[in-house]
Tab-separated table of C-alpha atoms in Angstrom:
chain	number	residue	atom	x	y	z
A	1	MET	CA	-6.968	-38.450	-57.127
A	2	LYS	CA	-4.697	-40.407	-58.653
A	3	PRO	CA	-3.207	-43.072	-56.303
A	4	ASP	CA	0.432	-42.879	-55.636
A	5	LEU	CA	1.389	-46.460	-55.067
A	6	ILE	CA	-0.519	-49.955	-54.390
A	7	VAL	CA	-0.495	-51.598	-50.524
A	8	VAL	CA	0.135	-55.371	-51.158
A	9	ARG	CA	-0.318	-57.451	-48.052
A	10	LEU	CA	1.434	-61.361	-47.964
A	11	GLY	CA	-1.256	-62.634	-46.062
A	12	GLU	CA	-0.048	-66.031	-44.764
A	13	LEU	CA	3.235	-66.054	-45.964
A	14	THR	CA	4.489	-64.008	-43.016
A	15	LEU	CA	3.651	-66.930	-40.523
A	16	LYS	CA	5.939	-69.402	-42.561
A	17	GLY	CA	8.642	-68.931	-40.066
A	18	ARG	CA	12.620	-69.360	-41.687
A	19	ASN	CA	11.107	-70.110	-44.991
A	20	ARG	CA	9.456	-66.197	-45.136
A	21	HIS	CA	12.415	-65.152	-47.220
A	22	ARG	CA	12.382	-67.590	-49.735
A	23	PHE	CA	8.604	-66.866	-49.891
A	24	GLU	CA	8.914	-63.240	-50.308
A	25	LYS	CA	11.673	-63.551	-52.726
A	26	LYS	CA	9.076	-66.187	-54.745
A	27	VAL	CA	6.536	-63.629	-54.728
A	28	ILE	CA	8.397	-60.510	-55.608
A	29	SER	CA	10.196	-62.184	-58.552
A	30	HIS	CA	6.412	-63.114	-60.086
A	31	ILE	CA	5.051	-59.400	-59.169
A	32	ARG	CA	8.106	-58.149	-61.137
A	33	ARG	CA	7.392	-60.379	-64.009
A	34	VAL	CA	3.725	-59.572	-64.866
A	35	LEU	CA	4.789	-55.910	-64.215
A	36	LYS	CA	7.710	-55.909	-66.401
A	37	PRO	CA	5.620	-54.083	-69.243
A	38	TYR	CA	5.163	-50.953	-66.477
A	39	ARG	CA	8.607	-50.042	-66.472
A	40	THR	CA	8.042	-46.931	-64.049
A	41	VAL	CA	6.734	-48.713	-61.303
A	42	LYS	CA	9.113	-49.779	-58.277
A	43	LEU	CA	8.985	-52.122	-55.391
A	44	GLU	CA	9.654	-51.849	-51.768
A	45	LEU	CA	9.506	-54.909	-49.271
A	46	GLU	CA	8.546	-54.748	-45.386
A	47	PHE	CA	7.724	-57.271	-43.306
A	48	GLY	CA	4.101	-58.597	-44.548
A	49	ARG	CA	4.102	-55.585	-47.296
A	50	ILE	CA	5.175	-54.745	-50.760
A	51	TYR	CA	5.056	-50.777	-51.633
A	52	ILE	CA	4.578	-50.761	-55.394
A	53	ALA	CA	5.349	-46.851	-56.346
A	54	LEU	CA	3.195	-46.404	-59.259
A	55	ASN	CA	5.191	-43.403	-60.861
A	56	GLY	CA	2.536	-42.026	-62.759
A	57	GLN	CA	1.341	-45.242	-63.926
A	58	THR	CA	-2.486	-45.879	-63.770
A	59	TYR	CA	-3.692	-47.899	-60.810
A	60	GLU	CA	-6.369	-50.353	-62.770
A	61	PRO	CA	-3.892	-52.313	-65.425
A	62	VAL	CA	-1.456	-52.711	-62.628
A	63	ALA	CA	-3.910	-54.214	-60.190
A	64	GLU	CA	-4.929	-56.461	-63.107
A	65	GLU	CA	-1.894	-57.958	-63.482
A	66	LEU	CA	-1.927	-58.679	-59.395
A	67	ARG	CA	-4.538	-60.638	-59.744
A	68	LYS	CA	-2.382	-63.299	-61.572
A	69	VAL	CA	-0.210	-63.244	-58.702
A	70	PHE	CA	-0.008	-66.255	-56.380
A	71	GLY	CA	0.524	-65.643	-52.392
A	72	LEU	CA	-1.073	-61.885	-52.172
A	73	GLY	CA	-3.450	-61.967	-49.223
A	74	SER	CA	-4.976	-58.124	-50.825
A	75	PHE	CA	-3.833	-55.092	-52.008
A	76	SER	CA	-5.223	-51.412	-51.996
A	77	PRO	CA	-4.516	-48.528	-53.895
A	78	ALA	CA	-3.175	-45.607	-51.454
A	79	PHE	CA	-2.078	-41.976	-51.614
A	80	SER	CA	0.816	-40.778	-49.952
A	81	VAL	CA	1.916	-37.780	-47.677
A	82	GLU	CA	4.161	-36.115	-45.324
A	83	PRO	CA	4.260	-37.872	-42.046
A	84	GLU	CA	2.468	-34.520	-40.439
A	85	ILE	CA	-1.132	-34.634	-38.751
A	86	GLU	CA	-2.421	-31.900	-40.482
A	87	GLU	CA	-1.557	-32.989	-44.142
A	88	ILE	CA	-2.926	-36.616	-42.961
A	89	ARG	CA	-6.318	-35.052	-41.712
A	90	GLN	CA	-6.466	-33.073	-44.945
A	91	LEU	CA	-5.902	-36.299	-47.317
A	92	ALA	CA	-8.303	-38.685	-45.145
A	93	LEU	CA	-11.113	-36.083	-45.494
A	94	ALA	CA	-10.220	-35.764	-49.184
A	95	LEU	CA	-10.677	-39.462	-49.619
A	96	PHE	CA	-13.358	-39.846	-47.259
A	97	ARG	CA	-15.448	-37.391	-49.628
A	98	GLN	CA	-14.765	-39.352	-52.851
A	99	GLN	CA	-16.539	-42.556	-51.781
A	100	THR	CA	-19.547	-43.289	-53.501
A	101	PRO	CA	-22.293	-43.686	-52.388
A	102	PRO	CA	-21.479	-41.256	-49.536
A	103	PRO	CA	-20.983	-43.390	-46.309
A	104	GLN	CA	-23.455	-42.527	-43.353
A	105	THR	CA	-20.898	-44.453	-41.052
A	106	PHE	CA	-16.979	-44.690	-40.822
A	107	LYS	CA	-13.942	-45.954	-38.739
A	108	VAL	CA	-10.377	-44.527	-38.942
A	109	THR	CA	-7.604	-47.771	-38.739
A	110	THR	CA	-4.244	-46.255	-38.149
A	111	ARG	CA	-0.763	-48.555	-38.492
A	112	ARG	CA	2.157	-47.120	-37.187
A	113	ALA	CA	5.310	-48.601	-38.264
A	114	ASP	CA	7.511	-45.591	-37.315
A	115	LYS	CA	7.787	-45.652	-33.497
A	116	SER	CA	9.331	-42.350	-33.823
A	117	PHE	CA	5.762	-40.509	-34.665
A	118	PRO	CA	4.441	-38.730	-32.031
A	119	TYR	CA	1.284	-40.208	-31.878
A	120	ASP	CA	0.397	-43.786	-31.407
A	121	SER	CA	-2.179	-45.716	-33.428
A	122	GLN	CA	-5.197	-44.958	-31.279
A	123	GLU	CA	-4.517	-41.095	-30.655
A	124	MET	CA	-4.375	-41.436	-34.425
A	125	ASN	CA	-7.610	-42.866	-34.668
A	126	ARG	CA	-9.072	-40.343	-32.796
A	127	LEU	CA	-7.378	-37.166	-34.284
A	128	VAL	CA	-7.882	-37.756	-37.840
A	129	GLY	CA	-11.405	-39.569	-37.153
A	130	GLY	CA	-12.653	-36.584	-35.025
A	131	TYR	CA	-11.367	-34.148	-37.729
A	132	ILE	CA	-13.566	-36.266	-40.706
A	133	LEU	CA	-16.401	-36.389	-38.256
A	134	GLN	CA	-16.245	-32.889	-37.732
A	135	SER	CA	-16.239	-32.239	-41.410
A	136	VAL	CA	-19.375	-34.050	-42.512
A	137	PRO	CA	-22.217	-33.213	-41.196
A	138	GLY	CA	-24.899	-36.162	-40.055
A	139	LEU	CA	-21.705	-38.738	-39.875
A	140	SER	CA	-21.169	-41.431	-37.209
A	141	VAL	CA	-18.613	-43.475	-36.068
A	142	ASP	CA	-18.960	-47.153	-36.220
A	143	VAL	CA	-16.157	-49.549	-35.098
A	144	HIS	CA	-17.817	-53.004	-35.987
A	145	ARG	CA	-19.306	-52.757	-39.330
A	146	PRO	CA	-18.534	-49.292	-41.012
A	147	GLU	CA	-19.527	-48.340	-44.115
A	148	ALA	CA	-15.949	-46.679	-44.689
A	149	ASP	CA	-12.793	-47.520	-43.339
A	150	ILE	CA	-10.137	-44.830	-43.626
A	151	ARG	CA	-7.034	-46.715	-43.463
A	152	VAL	CA	-3.515	-44.738	-42.147
A	153	GLU	CA	-0.328	-46.415	-42.307
A	154	ILE	CA	2.728	-44.438	-41.041
A	155	ARG	CA	6.161	-45.122	-42.404
A	156	GLU	CA	9.292	-43.057	-41.959
A	157	GLY	CA	9.345	-40.134	-43.772
A	158	ARG	CA	5.995	-40.775	-45.359
A	159	ALA	CA	2.313	-41.597	-44.559
A	160	PHE	CA	-0.148	-43.819	-46.698
A	161	VAL	CA	-3.904	-43.021	-46.765
A	162	TYR	CA	-6.474	-45.534	-48.395
A	163	SER	CA	-9.920	-46.917	-48.026
A	164	GLN	CA	-9.937	-49.837	-50.954
A	165	VAL	CA	-9.007	-53.363	-50.064
A	166	THR	CA	-8.864	-55.929	-53.055
A	167	GLN	CA	-8.746	-59.541	-52.475
A	168	GLY	CA	-5.768	-61.161	-53.629
A	169	THR	CA	-5.418	-64.564	-54.906
A	170	GLY	CA	-3.925	-66.335	-52.021
A	171	GLY	CA	-2.389	-69.344	-51.920
A	172	PHE	CA	1.641	-69.757	-51.954
A	173	PRO	CA	4.047	-68.269	-54.349
A	174	LEU	CA	4.687	-70.070	-57.874
A	175	GLY	CA	7.463	-72.770	-57.443
A	176	SER	CA	7.564	-72.433	-53.726
A	177	ASN	CA	6.154	-75.799	-53.180
A	178	GLY	CA	7.970	-78.051	-55.762
A	179	LYS	CA	7.217	-79.029	-59.410
A	180	ALA	CA	4.405	-81.112	-60.838
A	181	MET	CA	3.605	-82.554	-64.439
A	182	LEU	CA	-0.222	-81.543	-65.199
A	183	MET	CA	-2.238	-84.220	-67.295
A	184	ILE	CA	-4.123	-81.838	-69.741
A	185	SER	CA	-7.212	-82.260	-71.857
A	186	GLY	CA	-9.094	-79.967	-73.681
A	187	GLY	CA	-12.089	-80.161	-71.178
A	188	ILE	CA	-13.106	-78.009	-68.206
A	189	ASP	CA	-11.576	-79.547	-65.247
A	190	SER	CA	-7.992	-80.554	-66.121
A	191	PRO	CA	-6.972	-76.462	-66.583
A	192	VAL	CA	-8.747	-76.057	-63.358
A	193	ALA	CA	-6.751	-78.137	-61.476
A	194	GLY	CA	-3.532	-76.858	-62.633
A	195	TRP	CA	-4.658	-73.500	-62.082
A	196	LEU	CA	-5.133	-74.720	-58.189
A	197	ALA	CA	-1.812	-76.429	-58.336
A	198	MET	CA	0.247	-73.267	-59.070
A	199	LYS	CA	-1.838	-71.759	-56.532
A	200	GLN	CA	-0.280	-73.835	-53.864
A	201	GLY	CA	2.814	-72.863	-55.146
A	202	LEU	CA	3.697	-75.621	-57.584
A	203	GLU	CA	5.570	-74.952	-60.771
A	204	ILE	CA	3.688	-77.203	-63.597
A	205	GLU	CA	4.715	-78.731	-66.882
A	206	ALA	CA	1.671	-79.988	-68.978
A	207	VAL	CA	1.509	-83.288	-71.048
A	208	HIS	CA	-0.998	-83.748	-73.324
A	209	PHE	CA	-2.146	-86.971	-75.330
A	210	HIS	CA	-3.369	-86.741	-78.728
A	211	SER	CA	-4.408	-89.629	-81.426
A	212	PHE	CA	-3.859	-87.610	-84.588
A	213	PRO	CA	-5.048	-88.124	-87.314
A	214	TYR	CA	-8.076	-89.432	-84.899
A	215	THR	CA	-7.982	-86.022	-83.087
A	216	SER	CA	-7.664	-82.877	-85.181
A	217	GLU	CA	-4.750	-80.519	-85.198
A	218	ARG	CA	-7.316	-78.019	-83.706
A	219	SER	CA	-7.725	-80.119	-80.608
A	220	GLN	CA	-3.963	-79.637	-80.008
A	221	GLN	CA	-4.602	-75.898	-80.677
A	222	LYS	CA	-7.022	-75.922	-78.331
A	223	VAL	CA	-4.921	-77.516	-75.182
A	224	GLN	CA	-2.025	-74.974	-76.722
A	225	ASP	CA	-4.540	-72.181	-76.334
A	226	LEU	CA	-5.437	-73.530	-72.175
A	227	VAL	CA	-1.910	-73.668	-71.311
A	228	ARG	CA	-1.067	-70.281	-72.429
A	229	ARG	CA	-3.970	-68.795	-70.483
A	230	LEU	CA	-2.333	-70.635	-67.448
A	231	ALA	CA	0.987	-69.090	-68.408
A	232	ASP	CA	-0.536	-65.783	-67.959
A	233	TYR	CA	-0.746	-67.165	-64.335
A	234	GLY	CA	2.684	-69.183	-64.425
A	235	GLY	CA	5.100	-67.406	-66.766
A	236	THR	CA	6.554	-70.228	-69.584
A	237	ILE	CA	4.986	-73.667	-69.140
A	238	LYS	CA	6.621	-76.481	-71.089
A	239	LEU	CA	3.876	-78.583	-72.585
A	240	HIS	CA	4.830	-82.397	-73.701
A	241	MET	CA	2.681	-83.464	-76.740
A	242	VAL	CA	2.687	-87.117	-76.716
A	243	PRO	CA	1.375	-89.000	-80.281
A	244	PHE	CA	-0.763	-91.694	-78.836
A	245	THR	CA	-2.389	-93.184	-81.635
A	246	ASP	CA	-0.100	-95.844	-82.099
A	247	ILE	CA	-0.051	-97.428	-78.609
A	248	GLN	CA	-3.823	-96.803	-78.497
A	249	THR	CA	-4.881	-98.388	-81.961
A	250	ARG	CA	-2.525	-101.518	-80.662
A	251	LEU	CA	-4.518	-101.600	-77.514
A	252	VAL	CA	-7.645	-101.760	-79.328
A	253	GLN	CA	-6.424	-104.475	-81.493
A	254	ASP	CA	-5.216	-106.792	-78.390
A	255	TYR	CA	-7.874	-105.709	-75.974
A	256	ASN	CA	-11.322	-104.092	-76.729
A	257	GLU	CA	-13.457	-104.614	-73.746
A	258	ASN	CA	-14.890	-103.016	-70.833
A	259	LEU	CA	-11.569	-102.203	-69.023
A	260	LEU	CA	-10.043	-100.768	-72.294
A	261	ILE	CA	-10.246	-97.316	-70.334
A	262	THR	CA	-8.578	-98.562	-67.173
A	263	ILE	CA	-5.809	-99.608	-69.153
A	264	MET	CA	-5.492	-97.010	-71.296
A	265	ARG	CA	-5.237	-94.469	-68.553
A	266	ARG	CA	-2.917	-96.326	-66.602
A	267	THR	CA	-0.683	-96.199	-69.736
A	268	MET	CA	-1.168	-92.688	-69.820
A	269	PHE	CA	0.047	-92.406	-66.147
A	270	ARG	CA	3.165	-94.338	-66.747
A	271	ILE	CA	4.141	-91.970	-69.756
A	272	ALA	CA	3.143	-89.095	-67.540
A	273	GLU	CA	5.452	-90.273	-65.074
A	274	GLN	CA	8.405	-90.857	-67.256
A	275	LEU	CA	8.039	-87.358	-68.681
A	276	ALA	CA	8.091	-85.876	-64.773
A	277	GLY	CA	10.740	-88.139	-64.254
A	278	LEU	CA	12.710	-86.384	-67.122
A	279	SER	CA	11.559	-83.248	-66.067
A	280	GLY	CA	12.228	-82.841	-62.255
A	281	ALA	CA	8.802	-83.021	-61.057
A	282	ASP	CA	7.777	-85.145	-58.319
A	283	ALA	CA	4.060	-85.777	-58.709
A	284	LEU	CA	0.976	-86.099	-61.287
A	285	VAL	CA	-1.936	-83.270	-61.237
A	286	THR	CA	-4.966	-84.539	-62.820
A	287	GLY	CA	-8.655	-83.198	-63.280
A	288	GLU	CA	-10.621	-85.835	-61.815
A	289	SER	CA	-13.911	-85.191	-59.595
A	290	LEU	CA	-15.373	-88.024	-58.028
A	291	GLY	CA	-18.030	-90.113	-59.543
A	292	GLN	CA	-18.222	-87.648	-63.025
A	293	VAL	CA	-17.421	-90.577	-65.215
A	294	ALA	CA	-16.346	-94.052	-65.163
A	295	SER	CA	-12.457	-93.417	-64.583
A	296	GLN	CA	-13.322	-91.510	-61.791
A	297	THR	CA	-15.355	-93.817	-59.525
A	298	MET	CA	-13.121	-94.885	-56.416
A	299	ALA	CA	-12.454	-98.607	-57.876
A	300	SER	CA	-11.098	-96.775	-61.121
A	301	LEU	CA	-9.138	-93.857	-59.331
A	302	LYS	CA	-7.693	-97.036	-56.988
A	303	ALA	CA	-6.848	-98.798	-60.300
A	304	ILE	CA	-5.669	-96.323	-62.161
A	305	GLY	CA	-3.695	-94.529	-59.890
A	306	GLN	CA	-1.564	-97.562	-58.836
A	307	ALA	CA	0.173	-97.717	-62.132
A	308	VAL	CA	2.588	-95.237	-60.936
A	309	ALA	CA	4.738	-94.710	-57.649
A	310	ILE	CA	5.011	-90.944	-57.843
A	311	PRO	CA	2.048	-89.182	-55.784
A	312	VAL	CA	-1.107	-88.294	-58.135
A	313	LEU	CA	-2.500	-84.558	-56.998
A	314	GLN	CA	-6.300	-84.538	-57.630
A	315	PRO	CA	-7.195	-80.822	-56.604
A	316	LEU	CA	-10.726	-81.037	-58.047
A	317	ILE	CA	-11.873	-84.770	-56.294
A	318	PHE	CA	-14.486	-83.565	-54.095
A	319	GLN	CA	-15.437	-80.414	-56.200
A	320	ASP	CA	-18.829	-79.702	-57.449
A	321	LYS	CA	-18.974	-79.295	-61.587
A	322	GLN	CA	-20.804	-76.000	-60.801
A	323	ASP	CA	-17.717	-74.807	-58.768
A	324	ILE	CA	-15.219	-75.929	-61.307
A	325	ILE	CA	-16.996	-74.183	-63.997
A	326	ASP	CA	-17.193	-70.937	-61.944
A	327	ILE	CA	-13.207	-71.126	-61.373
A	328	ALA	CA	-12.635	-71.564	-65.110
A	329	GLN	CA	-14.764	-68.607	-66.124
A	330	ARG	CA	-13.125	-66.694	-63.228
A	331	ILE	CA	-9.485	-67.613	-65.006
A	332	GLY	CA	-10.550	-67.409	-68.193
A	333	THR	CA	-10.294	-70.534	-69.397
A	334	TYR	CA	-13.932	-71.826	-69.687
A	335	PRO	CA	-14.246	-69.955	-72.966
A	336	ILE	CA	-11.800	-71.945	-74.634
A	337	SER	CA	-12.735	-75.243	-72.890
A	338	ILE	CA	-16.123	-75.430	-74.331
A	339	LEU	CA	-14.842	-75.026	-77.733
A	340	PRO	CA	-16.008	-78.488	-79.392
A	341	HIS	CA	-12.784	-80.976	-79.325
A	342	GLU	CA	-11.900	-84.892	-80.201
A	343	ASP	CA	-10.841	-86.843	-76.597
A	344	CYS	CA	-8.419	-89.399	-77.335
A	345	CYS	CA	-9.815	-91.210	-74.426
A	346	THR	CA	-13.493	-91.197	-76.214
A	347	ILE	CA	-12.635	-92.173	-79.784
A	348	PHE	CA	-12.136	-95.831	-78.896
A	349	LEU	CA	-14.539	-95.864	-76.211
A	350	PRO	CA	-16.122	-99.706	-75.646
A	351	PRO	CA	-19.700	-99.900	-75.046
A	352	SER	CA	-19.815	-100.523	-71.473
A	353	PRO	CA	-16.630	-99.419	-69.607
A	354	SER	CA	-16.089	-100.798	-66.511
A	355	THR	CA	-16.965	-98.426	-63.001
A	356	ASN	CA	-15.454	-101.170	-60.811
A	357	PRO	CA	-12.284	-102.378	-62.207
A	358	SER	CA	-10.736	-105.251	-60.398
A	359	LEU	CA	-6.591	-104.040	-60.089
A	360	ARG	CA	-5.946	-107.954	-60.070
A	361	VAL	CA	-8.020	-108.418	-63.153
A	362	VAL	CA	-6.369	-105.360	-64.796
A	363	GLU	CA	-2.788	-106.391	-63.544
A	364	GLY	CA	-3.592	-109.503	-65.519
A	365	ILE	CA	-4.671	-108.223	-68.697
A	366	GLU	CA	-1.676	-106.550	-68.710
A	367	ARG	CA	0.491	-109.229	-68.159
A	368	ASN	CA	-0.424	-110.454	-71.615
A	369	LEU	CA	0.592	-107.298	-73.323
A	370	PRO	CA	4.476	-107.720	-73.125
A	371	TRP	CA	4.993	-105.176	-76.162
A	372	LEU	CA	3.688	-102.349	-73.954
A	373	PRO	CA	6.787	-101.378	-71.783
A	374	GLU	CA	8.661	-100.720	-74.872
A	375	MET	CA	6.000	-98.796	-76.574
A	376	ILE	CA	5.627	-96.254	-73.852
A	377	ALA	CA	9.182	-95.980	-73.793
A	378	GLU	CA	9.094	-95.374	-77.460
A	379	THR	CA	6.432	-93.010	-77.042
A	380	VAL	CA	8.198	-91.106	-74.345
A	381	ARG	CA	10.894	-90.396	-76.999
A	382	LYS	CA	8.822	-89.426	-79.526
A	383	THR	CA	7.196	-86.652	-77.467
A	384	GLU	CA	7.154	-83.203	-78.587
A	385	VAL	CA	7.874	-80.446	-75.926
A	386	ILE	CA	6.264	-76.858	-76.878
A	387	THR	CA	7.144	-73.939	-74.491
A	388	ILE	CA	4.341	-71.944	-74.105
A	389	GLY	CA	4.202	-68.398	-72.562
A	390	ALA	CA	2.180	-65.023	-72.847
A	391	GLU	CA	5.259	-63.443	-74.517
A	392	LEU	CA	6.189	-66.480	-76.816
A	393	PRO	CA	5.041	-66.681	-80.334
A	394	ASP	CA	2.442	-69.170	-81.122
A	395	PRO	CA	3.947	-72.052	-82.990
A	396	TYR	CA	0.707	-73.127	-84.368
A	397	GLU	CA	-0.688	-70.086	-85.506
A	398	LYS	CA	0.099	-70.100	-89.344
A	399	LEU	CA	-1.699	-73.175	-89.303
A	400	PHE	CA	-4.919	-71.582	-88.554
C-alpha cells in the first residue's frame, strides 16, 4: 500500500497560547518552502496537526524534507478511508499485516476528532482491535509495550489509519524567536551552534573572518559550503565575509604577546556586533565549548564577551566534543568541517596564549591602540555580503 497523506504533529507549539497561530503560520511557511519541488502535495491545518495530502507523491522524499523543518514533534505516513467501521477495520488489518517482522502483540489507539461519529474512541479501540485479534492467530493485546500500535483518526468525512511514527526535529519554527548573527569558522563547532540556534527559532545571518592571502580562497569556499548546508534548514542565509587581514596584521605589529588572541577575539566580536546592528540582529551566536581552547576558558569568555553590549548565545557551552560531532554528522556539516583549512585565529598565534586574561589588563592594552575603533569601522564598511541558499547559484563555483 502507498500512503495517501502524512499526519504531522506540532508538539509543544500547541502550548503557546496566544502565540500558537503565529508559530503555526511560521511552521507551515517552512513546510511549504521545503516541499516547493513537490507541486502536487497539499497542506491542511487542524489544531495541533498538519495533514499533507501526497496526491500520488512518494512518501520517502517528502519525509526527508520534513526532517529539515523545525517545530515538528513527529509525523506519520497514513492511509485514508471512508469513516465507516467496516472499511476502517479492513484497512487496519491490512496495515497490521504489512508490519515486518510480524508482531506478536499490538494495540489500537483511536482519536475521534469528529464527535458525530457513532463510536467513541474506546469503542473503536475494541471494535478494530477485536477484528484484528480474530483475524490473526496467536496474537495478543499489550496496551503498555505493544510491538505494533495501530492508530486510527476519525475526522469529518474521512478516517486515517497508520502505525509508523517518526520523530521530528523539534524546537521552534524558524524565525519565531528573533534574529541573531552567527560567528562561523570552518570548523566543526560553529555550524552546529548555528543549527541549534535555528532549531530554537532564531533566524540567522552568518559572519566569517578571513585573512586572505594568509588564508586561502578555498577556506572561504569551505565556509560557504557550510552555510549552504545550514541553508537546507534555514532557507537563504546572508554570509558576511569580513576582510580581517589589515586589522590583524596591525594588531600583531603593535602587540604580539600572550593576550593577542583575547584582543583579536574582542575585535571580532565588536565587528560582528556592528554587523548585527546593521542587519537587525539582536544577539551573537558562537560555537564556544567551555575549556576546549585558550579562548574558551571561563576567564577568556568573560574578557571577550564583555567587549560587546548585545547578548552572546553559546549553544555548545556545556556540550562534549563527541556530542557536537554527533550533531554535525546528523545535520551533514561534519564531512565539510573536517576538510583541511586555514583559520585566521591561528595564523598569528602567540607561543603561549593566555588562558586567564585579566579584563583590566586587556582594556589597558586596548587603550594603547587608538587606531582600533576606526579600523573596525573601516573593516565593517569593506565587508562583503553573499546570499546563500540551496536554490541560489554558487558565486565561487567558477574558481574551482
